[in-house]
Amino acid sequence: MSRGEILAKWAELGARERDAWIATAVMGWRRVSRPGGGGGYIGWQDAEGRVVAIEEDSMTVDSRDYFRPSRDISAAWTVFERFPYIEIARIPGETTTYGVRINGLDGSILAMTQESTFPEAICLAALIAKLTEVSADV
């Protein structure tokens, strides 16, 4: 995908859909549903088959267990750690703007608007880096 296509898709998605896109495209996870006595849960499974995060469940759990990287900095940090080289800067100005560069790719630099958050900047840059890498290899 091109950077423009990624940005357009991101703008169309809600928070939950963005988080699912990050889980599948960047983290390489797949969604799983597990029934249980309390109603079960929907989670994310890694390539080895381990459930590594929770999307939602029918019981009360610690919110830190949820994978919501576009909304939660601790989950965004999990995305951040997938890349060997990442730079982040808060850019001074009238709006809150973050610059994020992943793996030295200039195309991964983001200028976020005042409505956007730091976790969103990390996630969007990760998508740009990951999906433009894939398209460049094809």
C-alpha positions as YAML, in Angstrom:
chain: A
units: angstrom
residues:
- id: 1
  name: MET
  ca: [0.00, 0.00, 0.00]
- id: 2
  name: SER
  ca: [1.09, 3.56, -0.51]
- id: 3
  name: ARG
  ca: [1.43, 5.99, 2.39]
- id: 4
  name: GLY
  ca: [-1.63, 7.87, 1.10]
- id: 5
  name: GLU
  ca: [-3.73, 4.69, 0.98]
- id: 6
  name: ILE
  ca: [-2.72, 3.81, 4.53]
- id: 7
  name: LEU
  ca: [-3.60, 7.29, 5.80]
- id: 8
  name: ALA
  ca: [-6.97, 7.20, 4.00]
- id: 9
  name: LYS
  ca: [-7.85, 3.78, 5.44]
- id: 10
  name: TRP
  ca: [-6.77, 4.87, 8.94]
- id: 11
  name: ALA
  ca: [-9.08, 7.89, 8.73]
- id: 12
  name: GLU
  ca: [-12.05, 5.65, 7.85]
- id: 13
  name: LEU
  ca: [-11.60, 3.20, 10.73]
- id: 14
  name: GLY
  ca: [-12.86, 3.37, 14.29]
- id: 15
  name: ALA
  ca: [-10.55, 2.75, 17.24]
- id: 16
  name: ARG
  ca: [-11.32, -0.96, 17.55]
- id: 17
  name: GLU
  ca: [-10.81, -1.51, 13.81]
- id: 18
  name: ARG
  ca: [-7.50, 0.39, 13.95]
- id: 19
  name: ASP
  ca: [-6.31, -1.79, 16.82]
- id: 20
  name: ALA
  ca: [-7.27, -4.93, 14.89]
- id: 21
  name: TRP
  ca: [-5.38, -3.66, 11.83]
- id: 22
  name: ILE
  ca: [-2.27, -3.12, 13.96]
- id: 23
  name: ALA
  ca: [-2.62, -6.58, 15.52]
- id: 24
  name: THR
  ca: [-2.82, -8.33, 12.15]
- id: 25
  name: ALA
  ca: [-0.65, -6.20, 9.85]
- id: 26
  name: VAL
  ca: [2.13, -5.14, 12.24]
- id: 27
  name: MET
  ca: [2.16, -7.74, 15.00]
- id: 28
  name: GLY
  ca: [1.30, -10.69, 12.75]
- id: 29
  name: TRP
  ca: [-1.40, -11.94, 15.12]
- id: 30
  name: ARG
  ca: [-4.75, -13.49, 14.37]
- id: 31
  name: ARG
  ca: [-8.03, -13.03, 16.23]
- id: 32
  name: VAL
  ca: [-9.28, -16.02, 18.23]
- id: 33
  name: SER
  ca: [-12.45, -16.59, 20.21]
- id: 34
  name: ARG
  ca: [-12.35, -18.78, 23.27]
- id: 35
  name: PRO
  ca: [-15.53, -19.90, 25.03]
- id: 36
  name: GLY
  ca: [-15.43, -20.03, 28.80]
- id: 37
  name: GLY
  ca: [-17.44, -20.41, 31.96]
- id: 38
  name: GLY
  ca: [-17.79, -16.67, 32.37]
- id: 39
  name: GLY
  ca: [-18.67, -16.13, 28.72]
- id: 40
  name: GLY
  ca: [-15.20, -16.43, 27.23]
- id: 41
  name: TYR
  ca: [-13.09, -13.86, 25.46]
- id: 42
  name: ILE
  ca: [-11.80, -12.69, 22.12]
- id: 43
  name: GLY
  ca: [-8.03, -12.49, 21.98]
- id: 44
  name: TRP
  ca: [-4.99, -12.26, 19.77]
- id: 45
  name: GLN
  ca: [-2.85, -15.28, 19.03]
- id: 46
  name: ASP
  ca: [0.78, -15.14, 17.86]
- id: 47
  name: ALA
  ca: [2.39, -17.36, 15.20]
- id: 48
  name: GLU
  ca: [3.25, -20.01, 17.82]
- id: 49
  name: GLY
  ca: [-0.41, -20.29, 18.87]
- id: 50
  name: ARG
  ca: [-0.05, -18.47, 22.18]
- id: 51
  name: VAL
  ca: [-2.76, -16.02, 23.20]
- id: 52
  name: VAL
  ca: [-0.73, -12.85, 23.70]
- id: 53
  name: ALA
  ca: [-3.42, -10.23, 24.28]
- id: 54
  name: ILE
  ca: [-7.13, -9.80, 24.90]
- id: 55
  name: GLU
  ca: [-9.43, -7.79, 22.65]
- id: 56
  name: GLU
  ca: [-12.49, -8.11, 24.83]
- id: 57
  name: ASP
  ca: [-14.00, -10.49, 27.36]
- id: 58
  name: SER
  ca: [-17.21, -11.02, 29.23]
- id: 59
  name: MET
  ca: [-15.59, -10.73, 32.67]
- id: 60
  name: THR
  ca: [-13.82, -7.85, 34.30]
- id: 61
  name: VAL
  ca: [-10.08, -8.06, 33.81]
- id: 62
  name: ASP
  ca: [-7.26, -5.64, 34.30]
- id: 63
  name: SER
  ca: [-7.43, -3.18, 31.40]
- id: 64
  name: ARG
  ca: [-3.67, -3.61, 30.90]
- id: 65
  name: ASP
  ca: [-4.48, -7.02, 29.42]
- id: 66
  name: TYR
  ca: [-6.28, -5.45, 26.47]
- id: 67
  name: PHE
  ca: [-4.44, -4.74, 23.23]
- id: 68
  name: ARG
  ca: [-5.58, -1.23, 22.31]
- id: 69
  name: PRO
  ca: [-2.44, 0.33, 20.86]
- id: 70
  name: SER
  ca: [-4.13, 3.29, 19.18]
- id: 71
  name: ARG
  ca: [-5.59, 4.29, 22.56]
- id: 72
  name: ASP
  ca: [-3.20, 2.98, 25.21]
- id: 73
  name: ILE
  ca: [0.48, 3.90, 25.44]
- id: 74
  name: SER
  ca: [1.51, 0.60, 27.06]
- id: 75
  name: ALA
  ca: [0.06, -1.35, 24.12]
- id: 76
  name: ALA
  ca: [1.56, 1.15, 21.67]
- id: 77
  name: TRP
  ca: [4.92, 0.47, 23.28]
- id: 78
  name: THR
  ca: [4.53, -3.21, 22.32]
- id: 79
  name: VAL
  ca: [4.20, -2.04, 18.71]
- id: 80
  name: PHE
  ca: [7.16, 0.31, 19.15]
- id: 81
  name: GLU
  ca: [9.38, -2.58, 20.30]
- id: 82
  name: ARG
  ca: [8.77, -4.53, 17.05]
- id: 83
  name: PHE
  ca: [11.11, -2.24, 15.14]
- id: 84
  name: PRO
  ca: [14.89, -2.11, 15.61]
- id: 85
  name: TYR
  ca: [15.20, 1.60, 14.90]
- id: 86
  name: ILE
  ca: [12.59, 4.19, 15.75]
- id: 87
  name: GLU
  ca: [12.77, 7.93, 16.38]
- id: 88
  name: ILE
  ca: [10.04, 9.96, 18.01]
- id: 89
  name: ALA
  ca: [9.82, 13.69, 18.52]
- id: 90
  name: ARG
  ca: [7.19, 16.13, 19.67]
- id: 91
  name: ILE
  ca: [7.28, 18.97, 17.19]
- id: 92
  name: PRO
  ca: [6.69, 22.45, 18.64]
- id: 93
  name: GLY
  ca: [3.86, 24.50, 17.22]
- id: 94
  name: GLU
  ca: [0.27, 25.55, 17.69]
- id: 95
  name: THR
  ca: [-1.00, 21.96, 17.61]
- id: 96
  name: THR
  ca: [0.29, 18.81, 19.23]
- id: 97
  name: THR
  ca: [2.36, 17.19, 16.51]
- id: 98
  name: TYR
  ca: [4.49, 14.06, 16.65]
- id: 99
  name: GLY
  ca: [7.17, 13.00, 14.22]
- id: 100
  name: VAL
  ca: [7.80, 9.28, 14.07]
- id: 101
  name: ARG
  ca: [10.38, 7.60, 11.85]
- id: 102
  name: ILE
  ca: [10.69, 3.82, 11.84]
- id: 103
  name: ASN
  ca: [13.72, 1.93, 10.53]
- id: 104
  name: GLY
  ca: [15.04, 5.11, 8.91]
- id: 105
  name: LEU
  ca: [12.20, 5.26, 6.41]
- id: 106
  name: ASP
  ca: [11.44, 8.88, 5.61]
- id: 107
  name: GLY
  ca: [7.98, 7.81, 4.45]
- id: 108
  name: SER
  ca: [7.17, 6.87, 8.02]
- id: 109
  name: ILE
  ca: [7.38, 10.43, 9.26]
- id: 110
  name: LEU
  ca: [4.00, 11.58, 10.52]
- id: 111
  name: ALA
  ca: [2.60, 14.97, 11.24]
- id: 112
  name: MET
  ca: [-0.35, 14.39, 13.52]
- id: 113
  name: THR
  ca: [-3.07, 16.93, 14.19]
- id: 114
  name: GLN
  ca: [-4.13, 18.17, 17.56]
- id: 115
  name: GLU
  ca: [-6.92, 15.56, 17.74]
- id: 116
  name: SER
  ca: [-4.44, 12.70, 17.41]
- id: 117
  name: THR
  ca: [-2.51, 11.06, 20.21]
- id: 118
  name: PHE
  ca: [1.00, 9.80, 20.73]
- id: 119
  name: PRO
  ca: [-0.14, 6.12, 20.63]
- id: 120
  name: GLU
  ca: [-1.87, 6.81, 17.31]
- id: 121
  name: ALA
  ca: [1.34, 8.32, 15.93]
- id: 122
  name: ILE
  ca: [3.29, 5.20, 16.84]
- id: 123
  name: CYS
  ca: [0.66, 2.88, 15.35]
- id: 124
  name: LEU
  ca: [0.23, 4.78, 12.13]
- id: 125
  name: ALA
  ca: [3.99, 5.04, 11.58]
- id: 126
  name: ALA
  ca: [4.30, 1.28, 12.24]
- id: 127
  name: LEU
  ca: [1.63, 0.55, 9.63]
- id: 128
  name: ILE
  ca: [3.34, 2.82, 7.10]
- id: 129
  name: ALA
  ca: [6.74, 1.22, 7.74]
- id: 130
  name: LYS
  ca: [5.42, -2.35, 7.66]
- id: 131
  name: LEU
  ca: [3.02, -2.09, 4.72]
- id: 132
  name: THR
  ca: [5.23, 0.03, 2.50]
- id: 133
  name: GLU
  ca: [8.11, -2.42, 3.16]
- id: 134
  name: VAL
  ca: [5.91, -5.29, 2.02]
- id: 135
  name: SER
  ca: [4.80, -3.52, -1.15]
- id: 136
  name: ALA
  ca: [8.42, -2.57, -1.96]
- id: 137
  name: ASP
  ca: [9.44, -6.25, -1.79]
- id: 138
  name: VAL
  ca: [6.74, -7.38, -4.22]
...
